[in-house]
CSV table of C-alpha atoms in Angstrom, one decimal:
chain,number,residue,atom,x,y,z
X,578,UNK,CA,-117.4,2.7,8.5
X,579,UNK,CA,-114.5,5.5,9.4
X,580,UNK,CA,-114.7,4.2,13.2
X,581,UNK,CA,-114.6,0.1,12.1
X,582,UNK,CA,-111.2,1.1,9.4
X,583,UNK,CA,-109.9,2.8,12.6
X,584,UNK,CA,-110.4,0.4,15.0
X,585,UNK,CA,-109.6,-2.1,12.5
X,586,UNK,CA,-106.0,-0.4,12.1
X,587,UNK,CA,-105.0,0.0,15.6
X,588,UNK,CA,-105.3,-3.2,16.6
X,589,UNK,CA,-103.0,-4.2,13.5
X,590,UNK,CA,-100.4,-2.2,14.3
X,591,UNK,CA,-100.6,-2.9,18.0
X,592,UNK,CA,-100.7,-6.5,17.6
X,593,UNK,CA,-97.1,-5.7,14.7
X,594,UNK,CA,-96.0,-3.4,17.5
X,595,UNK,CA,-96.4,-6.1,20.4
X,596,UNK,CA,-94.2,-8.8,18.1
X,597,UNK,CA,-91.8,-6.7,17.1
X,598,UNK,CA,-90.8,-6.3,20.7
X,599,UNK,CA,-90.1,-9.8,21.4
X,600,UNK,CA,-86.3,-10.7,21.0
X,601,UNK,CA,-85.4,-14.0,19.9
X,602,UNK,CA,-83.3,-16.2,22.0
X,603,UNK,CA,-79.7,-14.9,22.3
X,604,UNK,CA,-76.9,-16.1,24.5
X,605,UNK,CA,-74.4,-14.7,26.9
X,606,UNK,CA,-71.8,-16.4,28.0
X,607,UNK,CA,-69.0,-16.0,31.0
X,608,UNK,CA,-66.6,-16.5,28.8
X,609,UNK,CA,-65.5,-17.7,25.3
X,610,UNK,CA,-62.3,-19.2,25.5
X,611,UNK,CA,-60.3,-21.1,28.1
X,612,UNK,CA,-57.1,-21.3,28.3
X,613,UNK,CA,-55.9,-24.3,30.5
X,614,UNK,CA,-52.6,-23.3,30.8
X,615,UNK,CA,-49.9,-26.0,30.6
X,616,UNK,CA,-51.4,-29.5,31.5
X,617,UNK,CA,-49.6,-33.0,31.9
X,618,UNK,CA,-50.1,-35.6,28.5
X,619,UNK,CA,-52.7,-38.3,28.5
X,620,UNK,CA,-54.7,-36.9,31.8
X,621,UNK,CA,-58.1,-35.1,30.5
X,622,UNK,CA,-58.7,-31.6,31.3
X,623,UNK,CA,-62.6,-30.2,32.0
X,624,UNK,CA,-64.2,-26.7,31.7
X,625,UNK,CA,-67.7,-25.6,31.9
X,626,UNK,CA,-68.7,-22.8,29.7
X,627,UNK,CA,-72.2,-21.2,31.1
X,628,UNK,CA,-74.1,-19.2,29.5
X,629,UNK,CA,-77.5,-17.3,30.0
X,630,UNK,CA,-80.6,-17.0,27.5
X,631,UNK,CA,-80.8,-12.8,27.2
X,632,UNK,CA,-83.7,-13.2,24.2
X,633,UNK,CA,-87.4,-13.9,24.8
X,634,UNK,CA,-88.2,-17.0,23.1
X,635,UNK,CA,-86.8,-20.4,24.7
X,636,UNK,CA,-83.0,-21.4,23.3
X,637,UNK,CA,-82.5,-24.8,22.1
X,638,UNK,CA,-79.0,-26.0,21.0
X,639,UNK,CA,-79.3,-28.7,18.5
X,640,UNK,CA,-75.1,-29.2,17.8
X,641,UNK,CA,-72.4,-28.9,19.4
X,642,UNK,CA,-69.5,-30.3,17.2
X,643,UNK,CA,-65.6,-30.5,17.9
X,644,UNK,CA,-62.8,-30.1,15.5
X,645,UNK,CA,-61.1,-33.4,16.5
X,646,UNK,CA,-62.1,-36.9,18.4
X,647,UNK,CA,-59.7,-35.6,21.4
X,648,UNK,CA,-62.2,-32.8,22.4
X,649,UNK,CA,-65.5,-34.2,23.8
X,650,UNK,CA,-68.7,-32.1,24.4
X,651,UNK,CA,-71.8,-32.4,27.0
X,652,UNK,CA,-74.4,-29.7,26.8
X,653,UNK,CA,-77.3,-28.9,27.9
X,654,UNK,CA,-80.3,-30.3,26.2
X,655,UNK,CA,-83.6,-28.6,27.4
X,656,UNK,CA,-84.9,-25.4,26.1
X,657,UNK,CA,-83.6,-22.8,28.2
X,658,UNK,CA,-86.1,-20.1,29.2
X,659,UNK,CA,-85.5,-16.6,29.2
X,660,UNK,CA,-83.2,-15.4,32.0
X,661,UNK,CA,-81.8,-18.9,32.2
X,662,UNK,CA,-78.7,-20.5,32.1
X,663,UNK,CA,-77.1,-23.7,30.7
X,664,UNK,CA,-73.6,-25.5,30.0
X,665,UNK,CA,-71.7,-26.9,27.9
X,666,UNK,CA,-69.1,-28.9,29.4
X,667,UNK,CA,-66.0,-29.8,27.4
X,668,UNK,CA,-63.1,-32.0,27.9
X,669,UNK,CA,-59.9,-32.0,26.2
X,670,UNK,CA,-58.0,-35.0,26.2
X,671,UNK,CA,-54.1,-34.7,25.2
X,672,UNK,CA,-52.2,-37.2,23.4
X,673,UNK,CA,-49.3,-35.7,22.5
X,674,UNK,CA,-47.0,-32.9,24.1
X,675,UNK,CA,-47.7,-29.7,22.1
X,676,UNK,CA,-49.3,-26.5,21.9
X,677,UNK,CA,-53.3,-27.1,21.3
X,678,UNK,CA,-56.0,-24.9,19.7
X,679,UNK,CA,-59.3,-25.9,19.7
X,680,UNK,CA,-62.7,-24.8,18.8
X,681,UNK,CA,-66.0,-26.1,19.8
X,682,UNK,CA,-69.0,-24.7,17.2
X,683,UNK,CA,-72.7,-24.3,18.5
X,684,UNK,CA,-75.6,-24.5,16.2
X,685,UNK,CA,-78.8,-23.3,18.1
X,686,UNK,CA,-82.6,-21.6,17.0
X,687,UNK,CA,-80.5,-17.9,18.9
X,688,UNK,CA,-80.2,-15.0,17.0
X,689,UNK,CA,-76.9,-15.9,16.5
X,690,UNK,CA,-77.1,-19.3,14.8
X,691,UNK,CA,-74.0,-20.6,14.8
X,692,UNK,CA,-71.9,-19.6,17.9
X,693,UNK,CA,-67.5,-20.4,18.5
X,694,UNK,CA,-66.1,-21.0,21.8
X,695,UNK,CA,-62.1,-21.9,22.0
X,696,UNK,CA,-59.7,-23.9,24.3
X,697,UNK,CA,-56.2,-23.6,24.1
X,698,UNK,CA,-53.3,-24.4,26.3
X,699,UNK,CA,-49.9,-26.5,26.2
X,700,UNK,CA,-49.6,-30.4,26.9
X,701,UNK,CA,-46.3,-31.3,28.7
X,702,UNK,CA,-44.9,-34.8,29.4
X,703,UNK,CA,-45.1,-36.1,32.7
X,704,UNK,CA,-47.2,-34.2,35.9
X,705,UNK,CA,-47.3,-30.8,36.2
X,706,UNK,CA,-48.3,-28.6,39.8
């Protein structure tokens, strides 16, 4: 009976051991905000943020919400596997000639549930080089 109570608790704690281990998905990303510099009114401006899934378990990003109708996001869709990497594209178009400040705000199954990532730059009339 000793020998089956022992047996019996070292497989429970391996098997707590074992999940304990496992990290959730988590990102990391190249880089967080973007600053396009000065760009010329009422011509879109792109960048791609990448990022790579450092947890275990697959990521899935189920928002990705704007703080105004003039920023527009793409992202990827699919689970991303562990050690794999994904984008989310954003494009900012300006209307007006001013200083802008935005930020796009992930909501994902990572670690970190809710994730910020910023653009920023200055919108000048006319064509800029």
């Amino acid at each position: 009976m000793k020998k089956l109570l022992l047996l019996f608790t070292l497989i429970l704690g391996i098997s707590v051991a074992s999940n304990a281990q496992s990290k959730p998905a988590e990102f990391k990303f190249d880089k967080e905000t973007y600053d396009f510099g000065k760009i010329p009114n009422n011509k879109p401006a792109t960048v791609d943020f990448k990022f790579t899934n450092i947890g275990d378990q697959p990521l899935i990003l189920t928002k990705v919400e704007t703080t105004c109708g003039c920023t527009v996001p793409e992202y990827t869709k699919t689970p991303i596997k562990k050690g794999e990497t994904g984008t989310i594209k954003v494009t900012y178009n300006p209307t007006a000639a001013l200083p802008f400040s935005k930020s796009i705000t992930i909501t994902s199954n990572a670690k970190t549930t809710t994730k910020v990532l910023y653009i920023k730059g200055e919108t000048v009339a006319g064509s800029t080089k």
